[in-house]
């Protein structure tokens, strides 16, 4: 089955054709480890997790590389504020990041290279750019990439280079499109950097942010690889600059498919550290939400649409996920003889799900396949077993659970081990249910309905089963 992605490079949905038959190399811009990641950041990592799982679902072997930016303007600035060495400072946030990935059940990437372990590779790459005439050392001793030497500059972010000023330089890591300029590959040491410095052919200093990703992706994935991802804010200047550096140095295409996720927003604004409108994952966990619930919220909106974060969405996630675990509890009770037409439903929903996630990660369509199975099972059990899962054949129930587990290879939010809550029900409630059952057997529908309503008022729903009744407490 073909897989399609919306490629930012061409602004088109394209059929995905990896370089190697069955293997995909992909690079993900990872966290800058100067603080706890917020859930906006995790929206990006969940999107990338969905991407790797969707590729695996379609039978591809995946090699994902996610860098850790442990040296840049922000890490240096904040480590100095708390008077810690850069290494000790970033180590605590690396550790926290990996813990958070586990909480959200984000699958581990194959490689997590840290920038500070790859300074030599970065210097080597800058040397190539110097030799080939794409880079120059300015009077401030920093080394810059000359965008005038790379006529394709701007092809990812679609910048019209006609009227750009030539020779303007910028040495901050992040800047806006209207500051298009030669950007720093190597930043000459300044006192503000404290003891953070490395030797290089151009004197003491440190790498720029963009060269990190070019050097590390090339080392682990080769000069050309399949997919590069990040949030939309990474597109410019970061990814544009990565393309310029890598393609100039290597003389070949850097990346075939660029995928960018839209932002997570709060009240119409991007969730970000600088705006202060952020929640860390840890804060949400402290409020009582689970990793699965937050994962469900972050996963549920298509990655190219903005996701508006609300607590109502987290509450709804809890209700939805409980619906599934309730069904799994019931399916585990199956021990009867009723054989239902389950195979067609399973194969149709499987096909639907696979097609949907392969269609540019169309998660809403994929979830409609999951709900299709859920509703289909309910209907079959109602029609064939009078709503009583115990009378379903065990073999059929197992097939259904296996299919939900298959969906969960991608979703990883469903819980198959939830135990049924045993609630003590008072005798008078039991007696009302019994009276209702008798009224129903006597075809006294009015009395049966009255008793149902009374039970409801007292907080219980009564359900009929093959040989009696079940009571459920209303949440
Ligand atoms: P940073 O640590 O700032 O380099 O960001 C790490 C990743 O999170 C990048 O891919 C960003 O594009 C992404 N990101 C940051 N803020 C948000 C947000 N509000 N919504 C989605 N992705 C974000
Ligand atoms: Zn990057």
Short mmCIF file of C-alpha atoms and ligand atoms in Angstrom, two decimals:
data_model
loop_
_atom_site.label_atom_id
_atom_site.label_comp_id
_atom_site.label_asym_id
_atom_site.label_seq_id
_atom_site.Cartn_x
_atom_site.Cartn_y
_atom_site.Cartn_z
CA UNK A 1 0.00 0.00 0.00
CA UNK A 2 1.44 3.39 -1.00
CA UNK A 3 2.33 6.04 1.57
CA UNK A 4 1.91 9.78 0.92
CA UNK A 5 3.39 12.80 2.65
CA UNK A 6 2.90 16.52 2.23
CA UNK A 7 6.39 17.68 1.30
CA UNK A 8 7.08 21.23 2.47
CA UNK A 9 9.71 21.56 -0.23
CA UNK A 10 7.10 21.39 -3.01
CA UNK A 11 4.03 22.22 -0.93
CA UNK A 12 2.40 19.10 -2.35
CA UNK A 13 1.29 15.70 -1.20
CA UNK A 14 3.62 13.19 -2.82
CA UNK A 15 3.99 9.44 -2.90
CA UNK A 16 6.78 8.45 -0.54
CA UNK A 17 9.67 6.63 -2.20
CA UNK A 18 12.58 5.92 0.14
CA UNK A 19 16.16 5.76 -1.09
CA UNK A 20 16.50 2.17 0.03
CA UNK A 21 13.68 -0.23 -0.70
CA UNK A 22 12.53 -0.99 2.75
CA UNK A 23 14.41 1.32 5.03
CA UNK A 24 13.80 4.93 5.96
CA UNK A 25 16.34 7.35 7.36
CA UNK A 26 14.88 10.32 9.15
CA UNK A 27 16.16 13.21 11.14
CA UNK A 28 14.31 15.10 13.80
CA UNK A 29 15.40 18.39 15.31
CA UNK A 30 15.44 17.57 19.00
CA UNK A 31 15.22 19.68 22.10
CA UNK A 32 17.43 22.50 23.20
CA UNK A 33 18.13 21.22 26.68
CA UNK A 34 17.95 24.39 28.75
CA UNK A 35 14.66 23.71 30.51
CA UNK A 36 11.89 21.13 30.77
CA UNK A 37 10.25 20.65 27.40
CA UNK A 38 6.69 22.02 27.27
CA UNK A 39 3.77 20.24 25.70
CA UNK A 40 4.11 22.41 22.58
CA UNK A 41 7.50 20.81 22.04
CA UNK A 42 5.95 17.44 22.72
CA UNK A 43 3.38 18.04 20.03
CA UNK A 44 6.30 18.01 17.61
CA UNK A 45 7.82 14.86 19.13
CA UNK A 46 4.46 13.08 19.16
CA UNK A 47 3.99 13.94 15.49
CA UNK A 48 7.41 12.43 14.78
CA UNK A 49 6.52 9.40 16.87
CA UNK A 50 3.35 8.98 14.81
CA UNK A 51 5.43 9.26 11.66
CA UNK A 52 7.89 6.55 12.71
CA UNK A 53 5.11 4.26 13.88
CA UNK A 54 3.12 4.82 10.69
CA UNK A 55 6.19 3.93 8.61
CA UNK A 56 6.71 0.79 10.66
CA UNK A 57 3.03 -0.11 10.31
CA UNK A 58 3.57 0.07 6.56
CA UNK A 59 6.46 -2.35 6.89
CA UNK A 60 9.44 0.00 6.77
CA UNK A 61 12.48 -0.32 8.94
CA UNK A 62 13.20 3.08 10.47
CA UNK A 63 16.42 4.75 11.48
CA UNK A 64 15.55 7.93 13.32
CA UNK A 65 18.14 10.38 14.54
CA UNK A 66 17.14 13.06 17.05
CA UNK A 67 19.79 15.53 18.10
CA UNK A 68 20.14 17.14 21.48
CA UNK A 69 21.15 20.78 21.25
CA UNK A 70 23.34 21.11 24.32
CA UNK A 71 25.26 24.19 23.25
CA UNK A 72 23.73 27.36 21.83
CA UNK A 73 22.92 30.91 22.90
CA UNK A 74 20.15 29.81 25.30
CA UNK A 75 21.96 26.93 27.06
CA UNK A 76 25.01 29.12 27.68
CA UNK A 77 22.93 32.04 28.92
CA UNK A 78 20.87 29.97 31.36
CA UNK A 79 23.73 27.82 32.69
CA UNK A 80 25.53 31.02 33.61
CA UNK A 81 22.46 32.36 35.38
CA UNK A 82 22.54 29.41 37.78
CA UNK A 83 26.35 29.27 37.87
CA UNK A 84 26.59 25.70 36.62
CA UNK A 85 28.92 24.21 34.04
CA UNK A 86 27.24 23.83 30.65
CA UNK A 87 27.56 20.05 30.89
CA UNK A 88 26.01 19.70 34.34
CA UNK A 89 23.31 22.17 33.43
CA UNK A 90 22.22 20.41 30.25
CA UNK A 91 22.63 16.90 31.76
CA UNK A 92 19.68 17.45 34.10
CA UNK A 93 17.38 18.48 31.24
CA UNK A 94 18.54 15.63 29.02
CA UNK A 95 17.60 13.23 31.80
CA UNK A 96 14.21 14.93 32.26
CA UNK A 97 13.60 14.82 28.52
CA UNK A 98 14.10 11.06 28.33
CA UNK A 99 11.82 10.56 31.32
CA UNK A 100 9.14 12.66 29.65
CA UNK A 101 9.46 10.67 26.41
CA UNK A 102 8.73 7.52 28.42
CA UNK A 103 5.69 9.11 30.09
CA UNK A 104 4.27 9.95 26.67
CA UNK A 105 5.24 6.56 25.27
CA UNK A 106 7.26 8.17 22.51
CA UNK A 107 9.36 5.41 20.99
CA UNK A 108 13.08 5.85 21.33
CA UNK A 109 14.93 7.08 18.25
CA UNK A 110 17.82 4.92 17.07
CA UNK A 111 20.41 7.64 17.76
CA UNK A 112 20.40 10.70 20.03
CA UNK A 113 23.58 12.57 19.16
CA UNK A 114 24.51 15.50 21.39
CA UNK A 115 26.00 18.55 19.71
CA UNK A 116 28.93 18.81 22.13
CA UNK A 117 30.05 15.28 21.15
CA UNK A 118 30.27 16.26 17.48
CA UNK A 119 32.29 19.46 17.41
CA UNK A 120 35.01 17.79 15.31
CA UNK A 121 32.48 16.80 12.63
CA UNK A 122 31.13 20.34 12.55
CA UNK A 123 34.60 21.84 12.16
CA UNK A 124 35.30 19.40 9.33
CA UNK A 125 32.12 20.45 7.54
CA UNK A 126 32.93 24.14 7.93
CA UNK A 127 36.41 23.44 6.51
CA UNK A 128 34.82 21.92 3.41
CA UNK A 129 32.61 24.99 3.04
CA UNK A 130 35.67 27.25 3.40
CA UNK A 131 37.63 25.25 0.83
CA UNK A 132 34.78 25.37 -1.65
CA UNK A 133 34.35 29.12 -1.18
CA UNK A 134 30.92 29.07 0.44
CA UNK A 135 32.14 30.40 3.75
CA UNK A 136 34.38 33.21 4.92
CA UNK A 137 35.87 34.50 8.12
CA UNK A 138 34.76 38.04 8.88
CA UNK A 139 36.62 40.73 10.78
CA UNK A 140 34.82 39.70 13.97
CA UNK A 141 36.65 36.33 13.56
CA UNK A 142 33.41 34.39 13.19
CA UNK A 143 32.90 32.23 10.12
CA UNK A 144 29.80 32.88 8.01
CA UNK A 145 28.00 31.11 5.21
CA UNK A 146 27.63 33.33 2.17
CA UNK A 147 24.06 32.90 0.97
CA UNK A 148 24.88 34.71 -2.28
CA UNK A 149 26.97 31.64 -3.22
CA UNK A 150 24.00 29.34 -2.98
CA UNK A 151 21.47 30.45 -5.58
CA UNK A 152 18.84 28.05 -4.29
CA UNK A 153 18.78 29.74 -0.89
CA UNK A 154 15.18 30.29 0.18
CA UNK A 155 13.74 27.26 -1.66
CA UNK A 156 12.24 25.67 1.46
CA UNK A 157 10.78 28.77 3.11
CA UNK A 158 9.92 30.19 -0.34
CA UNK A 159 11.82 33.43 0.06
CA UNK A 160 12.18 35.73 -2.88
CA UNK A 161 15.92 36.42 -2.96
CA UNK A 162 15.72 39.11 -5.68
CA UNK A 163 15.64 42.07 -3.38
CA UNK A 164 17.75 40.79 -0.52
CA UNK A 165 20.69 42.82 0.62
CA UNK A 166 23.99 41.07 -0.04
CA UNK A 167 26.72 40.67 2.54
CA UNK A 168 24.60 41.37 5.64
CA UNK A 169 25.54 39.09 8.52
CA UNK A 170 23.72 37.66 11.48
CA UNK A 171 25.21 35.66 14.32
CA UNK A 172 22.19 34.86 16.50
CA UNK A 173 20.78 31.35 16.15
CA UNK A 174 17.18 32.40 15.64
CA UNK A 175 15.96 35.23 13.40
CA UNK A 176 12.99 36.12 11.25
CA UNK A 177 12.58 35.90 7.50
CA UNK A 178 13.05 39.61 7.05
CA UNK A 179 16.55 39.23 8.47
CA UNK A 180 17.75 36.96 5.66
CA UNK A 181 21.52 37.21 5.91
CA UNK A 182 24.81 35.37 5.92
CA UNK A 183 24.62 33.23 9.02
CA UNK A 184 27.26 32.10 11.50
CA UNK A 185 28.80 28.65 11.09
CA UNK A 186 31.43 29.22 13.77
CA UNK A 187 31.05 31.91 16.39
CA UNK A 188 34.27 33.47 17.60
CA UNK A 189 34.69 33.35 21.36
CA UNK A 190 33.36 36.29 23.28
CA UNK A 191 33.57 36.81 27.03
CA UNK A 192 29.85 36.28 27.33
CA UNK A 193 30.50 32.60 26.50
CA UNK A 194 32.41 32.09 29.78
CA UNK A 195 34.33 28.82 29.66
CA UNK A 196 32.36 27.41 26.71
CA UNK A 197 34.81 27.22 23.82
CA UNK A 198 36.56 24.85 21.47
CA UNK A 199 39.70 25.26 19.37
CA UNK A 200 39.27 25.50 15.64
CA UNK A 201 41.30 26.55 12.59
CA UNK A 202 39.60 29.96 12.99
CA UNK A 203 40.42 30.41 16.64
CA UNK A 204 38.51 29.62 19.81
CA UNK A 205 34.77 29.61 19.59
CA UNK A 206 31.69 27.45 19.23
CA UNK A 207 29.52 26.18 16.43
CA UNK A 208 26.34 27.89 15.25
CA UNK A 209 23.09 25.99 15.80
CA UNK A 210 22.40 25.14 12.16
CA UNK A 211 25.71 23.42 11.47
CA UNK A 212 24.99 20.98 14.31
CA UNK A 213 22.13 19.36 12.45
CA UNK A 214 23.93 19.27 9.10
CA UNK A 215 26.98 17.58 10.60
CA UNK A 216 25.11 15.07 12.75
CA UNK A 217 22.52 14.08 10.16
CA UNK A 218 25.27 13.47 7.60
CA UNK A 219 27.24 11.36 10.05
CA UNK A 220 24.37 9.04 10.91
CA UNK A 221 22.20 9.10 7.79
CA UNK A 222 24.51 9.97 4.91
CA UNK A 223 24.73 12.95 2.58
CA UNK A 224 21.22 12.43 1.23
CA UNK A 225 18.47 10.93 3.32
CA UNK A 226 14.72 10.45 3.21
CA UNK A 227 12.87 12.59 5.73
CA UNK A 228 13.62 15.60 7.89
CA UNK A 229 11.08 16.91 10.37
CA UNK A 230 10.47 19.67 12.88
CA UNK A 231 7.94 22.27 13.92
CA UNK A 232 7.02 25.00 11.39
CA UNK A 233 9.17 27.47 13.31
CA UNK A 234 12.21 25.36 12.38
CA UNK A 235 11.61 25.87 8.69
CA UNK A 236 13.27 29.26 8.68
CA UNK A 237 16.06 29.95 9.29
CA UNK A 238 17.13 26.59 10.72
CA UNK A 239 16.16 24.16 7.97
CA UNK A 240 16.83 26.62 5.17
CA UNK A 241 20.34 27.05 6.53
CA UNK A 242 20.83 23.31 6.94
CA UNK A 243 19.97 22.84 3.25
CA UNK A 244 22.39 25.59 2.19
CA UNK A 245 25.29 24.17 4.20
CA UNK A 246 24.74 20.52 3.37
CA UNK A 247 24.02 20.89 -0.34
CA UNK A 248 26.92 23.29 -0.84
CA UNK A 249 29.36 21.00 0.95
CA UNK A 250 28.18 17.73 -0.57
CA UNK A 251 26.96 18.80 -3.99
CA UNK A 252 23.84 16.67 -3.73
CA UNK A 253 20.27 16.86 -2.47
CA UNK A 254 20.20 16.97 1.32
CA UNK A 255 16.72 15.66 2.08
CA UNK A 256 13.95 14.29 -0.12
CA UNK A 257 10.90 14.92 2.10
CA UNK A 258 10.51 17.76 4.57
CA UNK A 259 7.62 17.46 7.03
CA UNK A 260 6.66 20.21 9.45
CA UNK A 261 4.04 20.20 12.15
CA UNK A 262 1.87 23.18 13.03
CA UNK A 263 2.01 24.68 16.48
CA UNK A 264 0.21 23.86 19.62
CA UNK A 265 -1.53 27.04 20.63
CA UNK A 266 -3.19 28.47 23.73
CA UNK A 267 -5.80 31.19 23.26
CA UNK A 268 -4.70 31.72 19.69
CA UNK A 269 -0.98 32.09 20.47
CA UNK A 270 1.89 29.65 20.00
CA UNK A 271 2.77 27.92 23.25
CA UNK A 272 6.32 29.00 23.94
CA UNK A 273 8.76 29.60 26.71
CA UNK A 274 9.30 33.19 25.70
CA UNK A 275 5.56 34.02 25.91
CA UNK A 276 5.32 32.23 29.25
CA UNK A 277 2.02 30.58 28.21
CA UNK A 278 3.29 27.04 28.56
CA UNK A 279 2.64 23.89 30.54
CA UNK A 280 5.33 21.34 31.03
CA UNK A 281 4.33 17.71 30.84
CA UNK A 282 5.17 17.44 34.53
CA UNK A 283 2.66 20.14 35.43
CA UNK A 284 -0.12 18.25 33.65
CA UNK A 285 0.84 15.00 35.34
CA UNK A 286 0.71 16.79 38.69
CA UNK A 287 -2.80 17.94 37.84
CA UNK A 288 -3.74 14.27 37.62
CA UNK A 289 -3.69 13.59 33.87
CA UNK A 290 -1.95 10.47 32.63
CA UNK A 291 0.67 10.22 29.91
CA UNK A 292 -1.83 8.31 27.74
CA UNK A 293 -4.47 11.02 28.07
CA UNK A 294 -2.04 13.77 27.11
CA UNK A 295 -0.70 11.62 24.29
CA UNK A 296 -4.26 11.14 22.99
CA UNK A 297 -4.80 14.92 22.96
CA UNK A 298 -1.51 15.66 21.21
CA UNK A 299 -2.02 12.88 18.69
CA UNK A 300 -5.63 13.55 17.80
CA UNK A 301 -5.33 16.62 15.56
CA UNK A 302 -3.73 16.33 12.14
CA UNK A 303 -0.11 17.44 12.39
CA UNK A 304 -0.47 20.24 9.83
CA UNK A 305 -3.39 21.82 11.70
CA UNK A 306 -2.93 24.03 14.72
CA UNK A 307 -3.86 22.28 17.91
CA UNK A 308 -5.63 24.38 20.52
CA UNK A 309 -4.75 23.06 23.95
CA UNK A 310 -7.56 22.94 26.55
CA UNK A 311 -8.18 21.03 29.75
CA UNK A 312 -11.58 20.00 28.39
CA UNK A 313 -9.73 18.10 25.67
CA UNK A 314 -7.75 16.25 28.37
CA UNK A 315 -10.98 15.39 30.19
CA UNK A 316 -12.54 14.17 26.97
CA UNK A 317 -9.48 12.01 26.35
CA UNK A 318 -10.10 10.33 29.69
CA UNK A 319 -13.73 9.58 28.76
CA UNK A 320 -12.78 8.23 25.33
CA UNK A 321 -10.00 6.01 26.60
CA UNK A 322 -12.23 4.65 29.35
CA UNK A 323 -14.79 3.62 26.72
CA UNK A 324 -12.15 1.44 25.13
CA UNK A 325 -10.91 -0.11 28.37
CA UNK A 326 -14.50 -0.83 29.38
CA UNK A 327 -14.94 -2.73 26.16
CA UNK A 328 -11.71 -4.69 26.77
CA UNK A 329 -12.94 -5.63 30.25
CA UNK A 330 -16.15 -6.97 28.71
CA UNK A 331 -14.32 -8.78 25.91
CA UNK A 332 -12.16 -10.56 28.49
CA UNK A 333 -15.33 -12.11 29.90
CA UNK A 334 -16.20 -13.86 26.63
CA UNK A 335 -16.68 -17.58 27.13
CA UNK A 336 -19.88 -18.35 25.28
CA UNK A 337 -20.75 -20.02 22.04
CA UNK A 338 -22.04 -17.12 19.96
CA UNK A 339 -19.88 -16.89 16.87
CA UNK A 340 -20.22 -13.51 15.15
CA UNK A 341 -19.23 -12.22 11.73
CA UNK A 342 -16.12 -10.52 12.99
CA UNK A 343 -13.55 -11.23 10.25
CA UNK A 344 -14.92 -8.81 7.67
CA UNK A 345 -15.23 -6.00 10.20
CA UNK A 346 -11.64 -6.58 11.31
CA UNK A 347 -10.13 -6.67 7.85
CA UNK A 348 -12.10 -3.62 6.70
CA UNK A 349 -11.12 -1.50 9.68
CA UNK A 350 -7.50 -2.65 9.43
CA UNK A 351 -7.38 -1.61 5.77
CA UNK A 352 -9.06 1.69 6.54
CA UNK A 353 -6.65 2.46 9.38
CA UNK A 354 -3.55 1.57 7.40
CA UNK A 355 -4.62 3.63 4.41
CA UNK A 356 -5.46 6.60 6.64
CA UNK A 357 -2.14 6.76 8.49
CA UNK A 358 -0.32 6.28 5.19
CA UNK A 359 -2.22 9.24 3.77
CA UNK A 360 -0.06 12.00 5.22
CA UNK A 361 -0.76 10.69 8.74
CA UNK A 362 -4.49 11.34 8.54
CA UNK A 363 -5.15 10.65 12.19
CA UNK A 364 -8.82 11.64 12.25
CA UNK A 365 -9.56 9.17 9.49
CA UNK A 366 -7.45 6.54 11.26
CA UNK A 367 -9.39 7.12 14.47
CA UNK A 368 -12.65 6.74 12.60
CA UNK A 369 -11.45 3.26 11.67
CA UNK A 370 -10.75 2.52 15.34
CA UNK A 371 -14.22 3.77 16.30
CA UNK A 372 -15.58 1.76 13.38
CA UNK A 373 -14.31 -1.39 15.03
CA UNK A 374 -15.56 -0.27 18.43
CA UNK A 375 -19.07 0.51 17.20
CA UNK A 376 -19.15 -2.54 14.94
CA UNK A 377 -18.31 -4.82 17.86
CA UNK A 378 -20.97 -3.21 20.04
CA UNK A 379 -23.55 -3.76 17.32
CA UNK A 380 -22.57 -7.39 16.76
CA UNK A 381 -22.74 -8.12 20.47
CA UNK A 382 -26.09 -6.36 20.79
CA UNK A 383 -27.53 -8.16 17.77
CA UNK A 384 -26.15 -11.62 18.49
CA UNK A 385 -25.59 -11.80 22.23
CA UNK A 386 -28.28 -9.47 23.60
CA UNK A 387 -25.49 -7.11 24.65
CA UNK A 388 -23.87 -9.71 26.86
CA UNK A 389 -20.16 -10.11 26.11
CA UNK A 390 -19.96 -13.25 28.24
CA UNK A 391 -21.90 -15.17 25.63
CA UNK A 392 -19.49 -14.18 22.86
CA UNK A 393 -17.12 -16.89 21.66
CA UNK A 394 -13.70 -16.47 23.31
CA UNK A 395 -11.94 -16.89 20.01
CA UNK A 396 -13.87 -13.98 18.47
CA UNK A 397 -13.23 -11.75 21.45
CA UNK A 398 -9.52 -12.51 21.17
CA UNK A 399 -9.49 -11.61 17.50
CA UNK A 400 -11.06 -8.26 18.34
CA UNK A 401 -8.52 -7.55 21.05
CA UNK A 402 -5.66 -8.50 18.73
CA UNK A 403 -6.92 -5.94 16.21
CA UNK A 404 -7.17 -3.19 18.83
CA UNK A 405 -3.63 -4.09 19.89
CA UNK A 406 -2.57 -3.75 16.28
CA UNK A 407 -4.05 -0.21 16.17
CA UNK A 408 -2.28 0.45 19.42
CA UNK A 409 1.09 -0.18 17.75
CA UNK A 410 0.51 3.31 16.38
CA UNK A 411 -1.74 4.94 18.98
CA UNK A 412 -0.16 3.52 22.12
CA UNK A 413 -2.86 5.07 24.30
CA UNK A 414 -5.17 2.09 24.85
CA UNK A 415 -4.90 0.12 28.07
CA UNK A 416 -5.67 -3.58 27.87
CA UNK A 417 -4.95 -4.37 31.50
CA UNK A 418 -7.52 -2.28 33.29
CA UNK A 419 -9.36 -4.32 35.93
CA UNK A 420 -13.06 -3.97 36.41
CA UNK A 421 -13.95 -1.79 39.34
CA UNK A 422 -16.00 -3.81 41.75
CA UNK A 423 -18.56 -1.50 43.32
CA UNK A 424 -20.62 -2.51 46.27
CA UNK A 425 -24.26 -1.84 45.43
CA UNK A 426 -26.75 -1.33 48.24
CA UNK A 427 -29.47 -3.92 48.74
CA UNK A 428 -32.32 -1.50 48.04
CA UNK A 429 -30.77 -0.59 44.68
CA UNK A 430 -30.36 -4.28 43.87
CA UNK A 431 -33.98 -4.80 44.81
CA UNK A 432 -35.15 -1.98 42.50
CA UNK A 433 -33.24 -3.60 39.65
CA UNK A 434 -34.78 -6.95 40.44
CA UNK A 435 -38.29 -5.43 40.54
CA UNK A 436 -37.63 -3.81 37.20
CA UNK A 437 -36.49 -7.13 35.78
CA UNK A 438 -39.68 -8.78 36.97
CA UNK A 439 -41.84 -5.92 35.59
CA UNK A 440 -40.12 -6.36 32.26
CA UNK A 441 -40.72 -10.12 32.31
CA UNK A 442 -44.38 -9.37 33.01
CA UNK A 443 -44.36 -6.98 30.05
CA UNK A 444 -45.31 -4.14 32.37
CA UNK A 445 -43.26 -1.65 30.37
CA UNK A 446 -44.56 1.44 32.16
CA UNK A 447 -43.50 0.11 35.56
CA UNK A 448 -40.17 -1.10 34.14
CA UNK A 449 -39.48 2.38 32.78
CA UNK A 450 -40.49 4.03 36.03
CA UNK A 451 -38.05 1.82 37.92
CA UNK A 452 -35.32 2.50 35.38
CA UNK A 453 -35.81 6.24 35.95
CA UNK A 454 -35.75 5.81 39.69
CA UNK A 455 -32.49 3.92 39.45
CA UNK A 456 -31.09 6.65 37.26
CA UNK A 457 -32.01 9.27 39.81
CA UNK A 458 -30.14 7.27 42.39
CA UNK A 459 -27.08 7.18 40.15
CA UNK A 460 -27.29 3.84 38.34
CA UNK A 461 -27.95 2.68 34.83
CA UNK A 462 -29.42 -0.71 34.42
CA UNK A 463 -28.57 -2.84 31.42
CA UNK A 464 -30.30 -6.01 30.37
CA UNK A 465 -28.26 -9.09 29.88
CA UNK A 466 -29.16 -12.54 28.67
CA UNK A 467 -30.12 -13.91 32.02
CA UNK A 468 -30.67 -10.93 34.22
CA UNK A 469 -29.47 -7.41 34.66
CA UNK A 470 -26.31 -5.42 35.27
CA UNK A 471 -26.00 -2.22 37.21
CA UNK A 472 -23.47 0.47 36.40
CA UNK A 473 -22.76 3.52 38.47
CA UNK A 474 -23.08 6.75 36.53
CA UNK A 475 -19.72 8.61 36.55
P1 LIG B 1 13.24 23.96 20.75
O1 LIG B 1 13.61 23.23 22.01
O2 LIG B 1 12.74 25.35 21.00
O3 LIG B 1 14.36 23.91 19.74
O4 LIG B 1 12.01 23.21 20.09
C1 LIG B 1 11.99 21.82 19.91
C2 LIG B 1 10.91 21.43 18.93
O5 LIG B 1 9.63 21.80 19.41
C3 LIG B 1 11.06 22.09 17.57
O6 LIG B 1 10.78 21.13 16.57
C4 LIG B 1 10.00 23.17 17.58
O7 LIG B 1 9.54 23.47 16.28
C5 LIG B 1 8.91 22.51 18.39
N1 LIG B 1 7.98 23.45 19.03
C6 LIG B 1 8.26 24.49 19.85
N2 LIG B 1 7.12 25.11 20.25
C7 LIG B 1 6.09 24.43 19.69
C8 LIG B 1 4.65 24.57 19.72
N3 LIG B 1 4.03 25.50 20.44
N4 LIG B 1 3.92 23.68 19.00
C9 LIG B 1 4.52 22.70 18.29
N5 LIG B 1 5.85 22.53 18.21
C10 LIG B 1 6.64 23.37 18.90
ZN1 LIG B 2 17.94 20.92 13.66
#
